[in-house]
Amino acid sequence: MRFEEYLRRSAERFPDKTALVAAPRRLSYSQLDDMSDELAQGLIERGVGSGDRVVLFLDNCVEAVVSIFAVLKAGAVFCPVNPSTKADKLAYIINNCRARAVITQQKIAPVAADAVLAAPSVELTVIADGEAAPSTPGFLHWRDVLAVPAFRLLQGAPGIDIDLAMLIYTSGSTGFPKGVMMTHQNVVAAATSITTYLENTSDDIILNVLPIAFDYGLYQVLMAVQVGATLVLEKSFAFPQLILQRAAEEKVTGMPLVPTMAAILIAQRNLAAGALPHLRYITNTAAALPPAHIERLQALFPHVALYSMYGLTECKRCTWLPPAQLKNRITSVGIAIPGTEAYVVGDDGQRVAPGVVGELVIRGAHVMKGYWENPEATAKALRPGPHPWEKVLHTGDLFRADEEGFLYFVGRKDDIIKSRGEKVAPKEVENVIYALPGVSEVAVIGVPDPILGHAIKAVVAKEPGAEIAEVDIVRHCARFLEDYMVPKFVEFRPSLPKTESGKISRRLVAETPGGNASDAAH
Amino acid sequence: MANDLKQQIRDFIETSFLFREGRDQLSDDASLLDAGLIDSTGILELVSFIEGTFGVVVEDADIVPENLDSVSRIAAYVESKHVDAPAITAMAV
């Protein structure tokens, strides 16, 4: 089944129910369905057709959600791009997928204009908000693109479920983003699996602060529509008090987090245990939560199921830890999501025994079709699997499994540091440092060292007002880690650089200059 | 004094956040959030700056757009805190 069909079904089941809250606006399911019909018709009339790519360069707003479904209803492929993307990269993406249309908003229209100027494939650029007509020649205002309301279009399906639904660009280690190709079938498989283990129902009210250009944020939209739930969309976590207030007002039941948000949340001194009484679950992905932060979240929200998850854009989600397992396996990211397989292989591609570190491999209907027009990268990620008829996804992430099959993230395949000839997983050192009170963010990297090969360096961001010195970090590590894992250098920074999806990037930490590193050995 | 205060705040925002965006103008009343200048970690930097520079303690409950989402609002917030603690005002400004 194609994904837009879920919107039609939810609109039939719950026409007057609130589908979307993007303060101060509230949209019912029938409004969301109608608005996306109108925009779909408008797009079709302006030449957007089956399989065409439409770049959505929008923040978390009503029009972004409407656009996602309008593009699908037009039979086209949406490609969400983070609104903080700069013109050069936006142009790269538009040109890479030869987008026919771009939908954007006033405040970032100048960036879009620069990019579109360098992108001959674009025939239509729509400004989704504002009163005035767009000042850029050739740009159209949203209301001028909408077809006549009440015109019901698209009674027949605009395609089939093996058509491409979306292209999600993901930062490649080589520097150029790669477009992850997801069919409707892929998206339906991923969303169905996730809503199954989260036990989502139409009673859920999901708070999404994550950018919907990031697949974790995007799927909050998709999954809410799939089950007929209500989505509360916010633009930023910069003012956590405001978000907590919104969560309480809207009686949210589900709150997806990334570790940075969790760290900020638990640092709120006026947050008392039992806050948000309607909250049913919290999810975390993008990177593992440090155990100390998991424990703090559990203390603050004792009535809430906490899901540790792991995934990558190439299959959306790989694993989930059933909340009941948290107490015994706090550092595990769990088992394969329902209907899929996740297992650890050695360099020869064969499964390894429990406890042995290898690469995580994923099988399932949620695995991407490949990277857009990038056969080399595709061949690296999608490789022959156990059966002759299939390819499986090589995640590039190192894992181990315990005796019961629960999976543990060890590190990115190329992040392992060799120091004194020993392998050091940065993750392991980071987890220890996170347990030190006052630590907000940490990245552990290897720096070339003539004697050690690589020396371990911890780059740390402190919580406001925290009094931690380099020596405290080193002493703390020495208490919990083998000698060779203890950082030789500690550097403090106000915050650590992140990828667009909000993960702390060890690569960016290593590439960007910080303050003065102090040699902890002194 | 109010202008000095605004200038100090503006200097901090420009050196800490603005250069990342390649912008050159920021009006006193522009929302830092809408302008895409500040995110959840940026706000923490801003709070440490306010506490360190102006000698005020920023309570969690004070970290709301009404207090911190523009140069003018930050200045008004800092001044309101200084009314509560005039001795610190003299020290910090």
Coordinates of C-alpha atoms in Angstrom, one line a residue:
Chain A
M1 CA 0.0 0.0 0.0
R2 CA 1.1 3.5 -0.7
F3 CA 1.7 5.8 2.3
E4 CA -0.7 8.6 1.4
E5 CA -3.5 6.0 1.7
Y6 CA -3.1 6.1 5.5
L7 CA -4.0 9.8 5.5
R8 CA -7.2 9.1 3.5
R9 CA -8.1 6.3 5.9
S10 CA -7.4 8.3 9.0
A11 CA -9.5 11.2 7.5
E12 CA -12.3 8.7 6.9
R13 CA -12.1 7.3 10.4
F14 CA -11.5 10.5 12.3
P15 CA -12.6 13.4 10.1
D16 CA -12.9 15.9 12.9
K17 CA -10.1 14.7 15.1
T18 CA -7.0 16.9 15.5
A19 CA -4.3 15.6 13.3
L20 CA -1.8 18.3 13.7
V21 CA -1.1 21.1 16.2
A22 CA 1.5 23.6 15.1
A23 CA 0.7 26.5 17.5
P24 CA -1.4 28.5 17.0
R25 CA -2.8 26.4 14.2
R26 CA -4.8 23.1 14.6
L27 CA -5.7 20.9 11.7
S28 CA -8.3 18.1 11.7
Y29 CA -7.7 15.0 9.7
S30 CA -10.2 16.1 7.0
Q31 CA -8.5 19.5 6.8
L32 CA -5.1 17.9 6.4
D33 CA -6.5 15.5 3.8
D34 CA -8.2 18.3 1.8
M35 CA -5.3 20.7 2.0
S36 CA -2.9 18.1 0.7
D37 CA -5.4 17.2 -2.1
E38 CA -5.5 20.8 -3.2
L39 CA -1.7 21.2 -3.2
A40 CA -1.3 17.9 -5.0
Q41 CA -3.7 19.1 -7.7
G42 CA -1.8 22.4 -7.9
L43 CA 1.5 20.6 -8.3
I44 CA 0.1 18.3 -11.0
E45 CA -1.3 21.2 -12.9
R46 CA 2.2 22.8 -12.9
G47 CA 3.9 19.8 -14.3
V48 CA 4.9 17.7 -11.2
G49 CA 4.3 14.1 -12.1
S50 CA 5.0 10.6 -11.3
G51 CA 8.4 10.0 -9.9
D52 CA 9.4 13.7 -10.0
R53 CA 11.5 14.9 -7.0
V54 CA 10.2 17.7 -4.9
V55 CA 12.5 19.3 -2.4
L56 CA 10.9 20.4 0.8
F57 CA 13.1 23.1 2.3
L58 CA 10.9 23.9 5.3
D59 CA 11.0 24.0 9.1
N60 CA 8.5 22.2 11.3
C61 CA 5.3 23.9 10.1
V62 CA 1.8 23.0 8.9
E63 CA 2.8 23.4 5.2
A64 CA 5.7 20.9 5.6
V65 CA 3.2 18.2 6.7
V66 CA 0.7 19.1 4.0
S67 CA 3.5 19.1 1.4
I68 CA 4.7 15.6 2.3
F69 CA 1.3 14.2 1.6
A70 CA 0.6 16.4 -1.4
V71 CA 3.8 15.3 -3.1
L72 CA 2.9 11.6 -2.5
K73 CA -0.7 12.2 -3.7
A74 CA 0.8 13.7 -6.9
G75 CA 2.7 10.5 -7.4
A76 CA 6.0 12.3 -6.8
V77 CA 8.9 11.8 -4.4
F78 CA 9.5 14.2 -1.5
C79 CA 13.0 15.1 -0.4
P80 CA 13.2 17.0 2.9
V81 CA 16.2 19.2 3.5
N82 CA 17.1 20.7 6.8
P83 CA 16.1 24.4 6.8
S84 CA 19.5 25.4 8.2
T85 CA 21.2 24.1 5.0
K86 CA 23.3 26.6 3.1
A87 CA 22.8 27.5 -0.5
D88 CA 25.7 25.5 -1.9
K89 CA 24.7 22.3 -0.3
L90 CA 21.0 22.8 -1.1
A91 CA 22.0 23.3 -4.8
Y92 CA 24.1 20.2 -4.6
I93 CA 21.1 18.2 -3.4
I94 CA 18.6 19.8 -5.9
N95 CA 21.0 19.1 -8.7
N96 CA 21.9 15.6 -7.5
C97 CA 18.3 14.5 -7.6
R98 CA 17.3 16.9 -10.4
A99 CA 14.3 18.2 -8.5
R100 CA 11.4 19.5 -10.5
A101 CA 10.0 21.6 -7.7
V102 CA 11.1 23.2 -4.4
I103 CA 8.7 24.2 -1.6
T104 CA 10.2 26.6 0.9
Q105 CA 9.3 29.5 3.2
Q106 CA 9.9 33.2 3.4
K107 CA 12.7 33.4 5.9
I108 CA 14.9 31.0 4.0
A109 CA 13.7 31.9 0.5
P110 CA 17.0 33.8 -0.2
V111 CA 19.0 30.6 0.3
A112 CA 16.5 28.7 -1.8
A113 CA 16.7 31.4 -4.5
D114 CA 20.5 31.1 -4.7
A115 CA 20.3 27.4 -4.9
V116 CA 17.5 27.3 -7.5
L117 CA 19.5 29.8 -9.7
A118 CA 22.2 27.1 -9.9
A119 CA 19.7 24.3 -10.5
P120 CA 18.3 24.2 -14.1
S121 CA 15.9 21.2 -13.3
V122 CA 13.7 23.3 -11.1
E123 CA 10.6 24.5 -12.8
L124 CA 8.5 25.5 -9.8
T125 CA 9.4 27.1 -6.5
V126 CA 6.7 27.7 -4.0
I127 CA 6.8 30.0 -1.0
A128 CA 4.6 28.4 1.6
D129 CA 4.0 31.3 4.0
G130 CA 3.8 35.1 4.3
E131 CA 1.3 37.5 2.9
A132 CA 3.2 39.2 0.1
A133 CA 3.8 37.7 -3.3
P134 CA 7.3 36.3 -3.5
S135 CA 9.8 38.9 -4.6
T136 CA 12.0 36.5 -6.5
P137 CA 10.9 36.3 -10.1
G138 CA 9.4 32.9 -11.0
F139 CA 8.6 32.0 -7.4
L140 CA 4.9 31.3 -6.7
H141 CA 3.0 31.8 -3.5
W142 CA 1.4 28.7 -1.9
R143 CA -2.2 30.1 -2.4
D144 CA -1.5 30.6 -6.1
V145 CA -0.6 27.0 -6.5
L146 CA -3.6 25.6 -4.8
A147 CA -6.2 24.3 -7.1
V148 CA -9.8 25.3 -6.6
P149 CA -11.0 23.9 -3.3
A150 CA -13.8 21.4 -3.3
F151 CA -12.2 19.9 -6.4
R152 CA -11.7 16.3 -5.5
L153 CA -9.0 14.9 -7.5
L154 CA -6.9 11.8 -7.6
Q155 CA -9.6 9.1 -7.2
G156 CA -7.2 6.6 -8.7
A157 CA -3.9 5.7 -7.1
P158 CA -1.0 7.8 -8.5
G159 CA 1.2 4.8 -8.6
I160 CA 2.1 1.6 -6.8
D161 CA 3.9 0.8 -3.6
I162 CA 7.2 0.0 -5.1
D163 CA 7.4 3.6 -6.4
L164 CA 9.9 5.9 -4.6
A165 CA 8.2 7.8 -1.8
M166 CA 11.1 9.8 -0.5
L167 CA 14.8 10.6 -0.9
I168 CA 16.5 11.5 2.4
Y169 CA 20.0 12.9 2.1
T170 CA 22.4 11.7 4.6
S171 CA 25.9 13.0 5.4
G172 CA 28.4 10.8 3.8
S173 CA 31.8 10.2 5.4
T174 CA 33.3 11.3 2.1
G175 CA 31.8 14.8 2.4
F176 CA 29.0 14.7 -0.2
P177 CA 25.5 13.8 0.9
K178 CA 23.9 10.7 -0.5
G179 CA 20.2 10.3 -1.2
V180 CA 18.7 7.3 0.5
M181 CA 16.0 5.9 -1.7
M182 CA 12.9 4.7 0.2
T183 CA 9.9 3.3 -1.6
H184 CA 6.4 3.4 -0.2
Q185 CA 6.8 -0.2 0.7
N186 CA 10.0 0.6 2.7
V187 CA 8.3 3.4 4.5
V188 CA 5.2 1.4 5.3
A189 CA 7.3 -1.5 6.6
A190 CA 9.4 0.8 8.9
A191 CA 6.4 2.8 10.2
T192 CA 4.3 -0.3 10.8
S193 CA 7.1 -2.1 12.7
I194 CA 7.8 0.9 14.9
T195 CA 4.2 1.7 15.7
T196 CA 3.8 -2.0 16.6
Y197 CA 6.5 -2.0 19.3
L198 CA 5.6 1.4 20.6
E199 CA 2.0 0.2 20.7
N200 CA 0.8 3.4 19.1
T201 CA -2.9 4.0 18.8
S202 CA -5.2 6.8 17.7
D203 CA -5.3 7.9 21.3
D204 CA -1.6 8.9 21.2
I205 CA -0.6 12.6 21.2
I206 CA 3.0 12.8 20.0
L207 CA 5.2 15.8 20.6
N208 CA 7.8 16.3 17.9
V209 CA 10.5 18.9 18.3
L210 CA 12.9 17.1 16.0
P211 CA 13.3 18.6 12.5
I212 CA 11.1 16.8 10.1
A213 CA 13.9 17.0 7.6
F214 CA 15.6 14.4 9.9
D215 CA 14.1 10.9 9.5
Y216 CA 13.4 10.5 13.2
G217 CA 11.3 13.7 13.1
L218 CA 9.8 12.8 9.8
Y219 CA 8.6 9.5 11.0
Q220 CA 6.8 11.1 13.9
V221 CA 4.6 12.7 11.2
L222 CA 4.2 9.5 9.2
M223 CA 3.5 7.3 12.2
A224 CA 1.0 9.7 13.7
V225 CA -1.0 9.8 10.4
Q226 CA -0.7 6.0 10.0
V227 CA -2.4 5.3 13.3
G228 CA -4.7 8.4 13.4
A229 CA -2.9 10.0 16.3
T230 CA -2.4 13.7 17.0
L231 CA 1.0 15.3 16.3
V232 CA 2.1 18.3 18.2
L233 CA 4.8 20.0 16.1
E234 CA 7.3 22.4 17.6
K235 CA 10.2 24.1 15.9
S236 CA 13.0 24.1 18.5
F237 CA 14.1 22.7 21.9
A238 CA 16.0 25.9 22.6
F239 CA 13.5 26.8 25.3
P240 CA 12.8 23.5 27.1
Q241 CA 10.5 25.1 29.7
L242 CA 8.2 26.1 26.8
I243 CA 8.2 22.6 25.4
L244 CA 7.5 21.1 28.7
Q245 CA 4.6 23.5 29.1
R246 CA 3.3 22.6 25.6
A247 CA 3.6 18.9 26.4
A248 CA 1.5 19.4 29.6
E249 CA -1.1 21.5 27.9
E250 CA -1.6 19.1 25.0
K251 CA -1.4 16.1 27.3
V252 CA 1.2 14.4 25.2
T253 CA 1.6 10.7 25.4
G254 CA 4.7 10.2 23.4
M255 CA 8.0 12.2 23.4
P256 CA 10.8 11.3 21.0
L257 CA 14.2 12.6 22.1
V258 CA 17.8 12.6 21.0
P259 CA 20.6 12.5 23.6
T260 CA 21.3 16.2 23.5
M261 CA 17.6 16.9 24.3
A262 CA 17.6 14.3 27.1
A263 CA 20.7 15.9 28.6
I264 CA 19.0 19.3 28.6
L265 CA 15.8 18.0 29.9
I266 CA 17.3 16.3 32.9
A267 CA 19.3 19.4 33.7
Q268 CA 16.0 21.3 34.3
R269 CA 16.2 21.9 38.0
N270 CA 12.5 22.7 38.4
L271 CA 11.4 19.4 36.8
A272 CA 10.0 17.1 39.5
A273 CA 9.4 13.4 39.3
G274 CA 5.9 12.6 38.0
A275 CA 5.8 15.6 35.6
L276 CA 3.8 15.1 32.4
P277 CA 1.3 12.6 33.9
H278 CA -0.2 11.7 30.5
L279 CA 3.2 10.7 29.0
R280 CA 3.2 7.1 28.1
Y281 CA 6.6 6.7 26.4
I282 CA 9.9 8.4 25.6
T283 CA 12.0 7.2 22.7
N284 CA 15.7 7.8 22.1
T285 CA 17.8 7.2 19.1
A286 CA 20.5 9.0 16.9
A287 CA 23.0 8.0 19.5
A288 CA 22.8 5.9 22.7
L289 CA 21.8 7.6 25.9
P290 CA 24.5 7.5 28.6
P291 CA 23.3 5.1 31.3
A292 CA 23.5 7.9 33.9
H293 CA 21.0 9.9 31.8
I294 CA 18.7 6.9 31.4
E295 CA 18.6 6.5 35.1
R296 CA 17.8 10.2 35.6
L297 CA 15.0 10.0 33.0
Q298 CA 13.6 6.9 34.8
A299 CA 13.6 8.8 38.1
L300 CA 11.9 11.8 36.6
F301 CA 9.3 9.8 34.7
P302 CA 8.7 6.6 36.6
H303 CA 5.4 6.0 34.9
V304 CA 6.9 6.2 31.4
A305 CA 8.2 3.4 29.2
L306 CA 11.7 4.4 27.9
Y307 CA 12.7 3.0 24.6
S308 CA 16.4 2.9 23.6
M309 CA 16.6 2.4 19.9
Y310 CA 19.2 2.4 17.2
G311 CA 18.9 3.0 13.5
L312 CA 20.3 4.7 10.4
T313 CA 18.6 6.5 7.6
E314 CA 19.3 3.6 5.2
C315 CA 16.6 1.4 6.9
K316 CA 15.1 4.0 9.3
R317 CA 15.3 1.9 12.4
C318 CA 17.3 -1.3 13.2
T319 CA 16.7 -2.2 16.8
W320 CA 14.7 -1.4 19.9
L321 CA 15.1 -2.4 23.5
P322 CA 11.8 -3.5 25.1
P323 CA 11.5 -1.2 28.1
A324 CA 11.3 -4.0 30.6
Q325 CA 14.9 -5.0 29.6
L326 CA 16.3 -1.7 30.6
K327 CA 17.1 -2.6 34.1
N328 CA 19.2 -5.6 33.2
R329 CA 20.6 -4.3 29.9
I330 CA 20.9 -0.5 30.3
T331 CA 23.6 -0.1 27.6
S332 CA 21.9 -2.4 25.0
V333 CA 19.9 -1.1 22.0
G334 CA 18.0 -4.3 22.0
I335 CA 16.8 -6.6 19.3
A336 CA 15.7 -6.3 15.6
I337 CA 12.5 -4.3 15.2
P338 CA 9.4 -6.5 14.4
G339 CA 9.5 -8.2 11.1
T340 CA 13.2 -7.7 10.5
E341 CA 16.6 -9.3 11.3
A342 CA 19.7 -7.7 12.8
Y343 CA 22.9 -9.7 13.3
V344 CA 26.6 -9.3 13.7
V345 CA 29.0 -10.5 11.1
G346 CA 32.8 -10.7 10.9
D347 CA 35.0 -9.5 8.1
D348 CA 34.1 -12.6 6.1
G349 CA 30.4 -11.7 6.2
Q350 CA 29.6 -14.7 8.4
R351 CA 27.7 -14.4 11.7
V352 CA 29.9 -14.3 14.7
A353 CA 29.4 -15.8 18.2
P354 CA 27.9 -13.8 21.1
G355 CA 30.4 -11.4 22.6
V356 CA 32.4 -11.0 19.4
V357 CA 32.5 -7.5 17.9
G358 CA 31.6 -7.3 14.2
E359 CA 29.5 -5.2 11.8
L360 CA 25.8 -5.1 12.3
V361 CA 23.8 -6.3 9.2
I362 CA 20.1 -5.7 8.6
R363 CA 17.5 -7.7 6.7
G364 CA 14.0 -6.5 6.1
A365 CA 11.5 -4.8 4.0
H366 CA 12.5 -1.5 5.5
V367 CA 16.0 -1.6 3.9
M368 CA 16.5 1.2 1.3
K369 CA 16.7 0.5 -2.4
G370 CA 20.2 2.2 -2.5
Y371 CA 21.7 5.6 -2.8
W372 CA 20.3 7.8 -5.6
E373 CA 22.5 7.4 -8.7
N374 CA 25.5 6.3 -6.6
P375 CA 26.2 2.7 -7.4
E376 CA 29.6 2.6 -5.7
A377 CA 28.2 3.7 -2.3
T378 CA 25.2 1.5 -2.8
A379 CA 27.4 -1.5 -3.5
K380 CA 29.2 -0.9 -0.2
A381 CA 26.1 -0.7 1.8
L382 CA 23.9 -3.3 0.1
R383 CA 25.8 -6.5 -0.3
P384 CA 24.8 -10.1 -1.1
G385 CA 23.1 -11.7 1.9
P386 CA 22.6 -15.2 3.1
H387 CA 20.2 -15.9 0.2
P388 CA 20.8 -15.6 -3.5
W389 CA 17.7 -13.4 -4.1
E390 CA 18.6 -10.6 -1.7
K391 CA 20.9 -7.9 -0.6
V392 CA 21.4 -7.0 3.0
L393 CA 22.3 -3.7 4.6
H394 CA 25.8 -3.3 6.0
T395 CA 25.5 -0.6 8.6
G396 CA 29.2 0.2 9.1
D397 CA 28.6 0.1 12.8
L398 CA 30.3 -2.2 15.2
F399 CA 28.1 -4.3 17.5
R400 CA 28.3 -7.3 19.7
A401 CA 25.4 -9.5 20.9
D402 CA 25.0 -11.1 24.3
E403 CA 24.0 -14.7 24.9
E404 CA 20.3 -13.8 24.6
G405 CA 20.8 -12.0 21.3
F406 CA 20.6 -8.4 22.7
L407 CA 22.7 -6.0 20.7
Y408 CA 25.2 -3.5 22.0
F409 CA 26.6 -0.6 20.0
V410 CA 30.4 -0.6 20.2
G411 CA 31.4 2.2 17.8
R412 CA 31.3 3.3 14.3
K413 CA 33.4 0.9 12.3
D414 CA 36.0 3.6 11.5
D415 CA 35.9 5.3 14.9
I416 CA 37.8 2.7 16.8
I417 CA 41.0 4.1 18.2
K418 CA 44.1 2.0 18.4
S419 CA 46.2 3.1 21.3
R420 CA 49.1 1.3 22.7
G421 CA 48.1 -1.4 20.2
E422 CA 44.8 -1.9 22.0
K423 CA 41.5 -1.2 20.5
V424 CA 39.5 1.6 22.2
A425 CA 35.9 2.2 21.4
P426 CA 35.3 6.0 21.9
K427 CA 31.7 5.1 23.0
E428 CA 32.9 3.2 26.0
V429 CA 35.1 6.1 27.3
E430 CA 32.3 8.6 26.6
N431 CA 29.8 6.6 28.6
V432 CA 32.1 6.7 31.6
I433 CA 32.7 10.4 31.3
Y434 CA 29.0 11.1 30.9
A435 CA 28.5 9.6 34.3
L436 CA 30.5 12.4 35.9
P437 CA 28.1 15.0 37.2
G438 CA 28.3 18.3 35.3
V439 CA 29.2 16.7 32.0
S440 CA 26.8 17.7 29.2
E441 CA 28.4 16.4 26.1
V442 CA 31.5 14.5 25.3
A443 CA 33.3 13.1 22.3
V444 CA 36.4 10.9 22.4
I445 CA 38.7 11.0 19.5
G446 CA 42.2 9.7 18.7
V447 CA 45.0 12.1 18.1
P448 CA 48.2 11.0 16.4
D449 CA 50.9 10.3 19.0
P450 CA 54.4 9.2 18.2
I451 CA 54.5 6.7 21.0
L452 CA 51.0 5.5 21.4
G453 CA 49.9 5.4 17.8
H454 CA 46.9 7.4 18.8
A455 CA 46.3 9.1 22.1
I456 CA 42.9 9.3 23.5
K457 CA 41.5 12.8 23.7
A458 CA 38.2 13.7 25.4
V459 CA 36.5 16.9 24.3
V460 CA 33.9 17.8 26.8
A461 CA 31.1 20.4 27.2
K462 CA 30.1 21.1 30.7
E463 CA 26.7 21.9 32.1
P464 CA 26.3 25.6 32.9
G465 CA 28.0 26.4 36.2
A466 CA 29.7 22.9 36.5
E467 CA 33.1 23.0 38.1
I468 CA 35.1 20.3 36.5
A469 CA 38.7 20.4 35.7
E470 CA 40.7 18.3 33.3
V471 CA 42.2 16.4 36.2
D472 CA 38.7 15.4 37.4
I473 CA 37.9 13.8 34.1
V474 CA 41.2 11.9 34.0
R475 CA 40.8 10.7 37.6
H476 CA 37.2 9.7 36.9
C477 CA 38.2 7.7 33.8
A478 CA 41.1 6.1 35.7
R479 CA 38.6 4.8 38.2
F480 CA 36.4 3.1 35.7
L481 CA 38.5 2.2 32.6
E482 CA 41.6 0.2 31.7
D483 CA 44.7 2.3 31.6
Y484 CA 44.9 2.4 27.9
M485 CA 41.5 3.9 27.6
V486 CA 42.1 6.8 29.9
P487 CA 42.3 10.1 28.0
K488 CA 45.7 11.7 27.7
F489 CA 44.2 15.0 26.6
V490 CA 41.1 16.8 27.8
E491 CA 39.7 19.8 26.1
F492 CA 36.7 21.9 27.2
R493 CA 34.4 23.5 24.7
P494 CA 31.1 25.3 25.2
S495 CA 29.3 22.8 23.0
L496 CA 30.3 20.0 20.6
P497 CA 29.7 20.1 16.8
K498 CA 26.9 17.9 15.6
T499 CA 25.7 16.4 12.3
E500 CA 22.5 17.8 10.8
S501 CA 20.6 15.0 12.6
G502 CA 21.9 16.2 15.9
K503 CA 24.5 13.5 16.6
I504 CA 27.7 14.7 18.2
S505 CA 30.2 14.2 15.4
R506 CA 33.5 12.9 16.4
R507 CA 34.8 13.8 13.0
L508 CA 33.7 17.4 13.3
V509 CA 35.1 17.5 16.8
A510 CA 38.4 16.3 15.5
E511 CA 38.4 18.7 12.5
T512 CA 37.4 21.9 14.3
P513 CA 39.8 23.7 16.5
G514 CA 38.8 24.2 20.0
G515 CA 40.4 25.8 23.0
N516 CA 43.7 24.8 24.4
A517 CA 44.1 21.2 25.1
S518 CA 45.8 20.4 28.3
D519 CA 48.1 17.5 28.6
A520 CA 46.5 15.6 31.3
A521 CA 49.8 13.8 32.1
H522 CA 51.2 16.9 33.6
Chain B
M1 CA 23.5 52.0 30.3
A2 CA 20.8 50.3 28.4
N3 CA 22.6 50.9 25.2
D4 CA 25.9 49.5 26.6
L5 CA 24.0 46.5 27.8
K6 CA 22.5 45.9 24.4
Q7 CA 25.8 46.4 22.7
Q8 CA 27.5 43.8 25.0
I9 CA 24.7 41.3 24.3
R10 CA 24.8 42.0 20.6
D11 CA 28.6 41.6 20.6
F12 CA 28.3 38.2 22.3
I13 CA 25.6 37.0 19.9
E14 CA 27.5 38.2 16.9
T15 CA 30.8 36.6 17.9
S16 CA 29.1 33.4 19.2
F17 CA 26.3 32.7 16.8
L18 CA 26.1 35.2 13.9
F19 CA 29.4 34.3 12.2
R20 CA 28.0 30.8 11.6
E21 CA 25.2 32.2 9.6
G22 CA 27.1 34.7 7.5
R23 CA 24.6 37.5 8.4
D24 CA 25.4 41.1 9.0
Q25 CA 22.3 42.7 10.5
L26 CA 20.3 41.8 13.5
S27 CA 17.7 44.1 14.8
D28 CA 17.2 44.5 18.6
D29 CA 13.7 43.0 18.4
A30 CA 14.4 40.1 16.0
S31 CA 13.6 36.7 17.3
L32 CA 16.9 34.8 17.7
L33 CA 14.9 31.6 17.3
D34 CA 13.1 32.6 14.1
A35 CA 16.3 33.9 12.7
G36 CA 17.8 30.4 13.2
L37 CA 20.6 31.9 15.3
I38 CA 20.1 29.9 18.4
D39 CA 19.4 26.3 19.2
S40 CA 19.2 24.3 22.4
T41 CA 23.0 24.3 22.9
G42 CA 23.2 28.0 21.9
I43 CA 20.8 28.9 24.6
L44 CA 23.1 27.3 27.1
E45 CA 26.0 29.4 25.9
L46 CA 23.8 32.4 26.1
V47 CA 22.8 31.6 29.7
S48 CA 26.4 31.1 30.8
F49 CA 27.3 34.4 29.1
I50 CA 24.5 36.3 30.9
E51 CA 25.5 34.7 34.3
G52 CA 29.2 35.3 33.8
T53 CA 29.0 38.8 32.4
F54 CA 26.2 40.4 34.3
G55 CA 26.4 38.5 37.5
V56 CA 22.8 37.3 37.5
V57 CA 21.6 33.8 38.2
V58 CA 19.3 32.6 35.4
E59 CA 16.7 30.3 36.8
D60 CA 15.5 27.4 34.6
A61 CA 12.0 28.9 34.6
D62 CA 13.5 32.2 33.3
I63 CA 14.8 30.5 30.1
V64 CA 11.8 31.3 28.0
P65 CA 11.4 33.4 24.8
E66 CA 9.9 36.3 26.8
N67 CA 13.2 36.8 28.5
L68 CA 15.8 35.6 26.0
D69 CA 14.6 35.6 22.4
S70 CA 15.9 39.0 21.3
V71 CA 18.6 41.5 22.1
S72 CA 16.0 43.8 23.6
R73 CA 14.4 41.1 25.7
I74 CA 17.7 39.9 27.1
A75 CA 18.6 43.5 28.0
A76 CA 15.3 44.0 29.7
Y77 CA 15.6 40.7 31.5
V78 CA 19.1 41.5 32.8
E79 CA 18.0 45.0 33.9
S80 CA 15.0 43.5 35.8
K81 CA 17.4 41.1 37.6
H82 CA 19.7 44.0 38.5
V83 CA 16.8 45.9 40.0
D84 CA 16.6 43.0 42.4
A85 CA 20.3 43.1 43.1
P86 CA 21.7 46.6 42.7
A87 CA 25.1 45.8 44.3
I88 CA 25.8 43.3 41.5
T89 CA 24.8 45.9 38.9
A90 CA 27.5 48.2 40.0
M91 CA 30.1 45.4 40.0
A92 CA 29.2 44.0 36.6
V93 CA 28.5 47.1 34.5

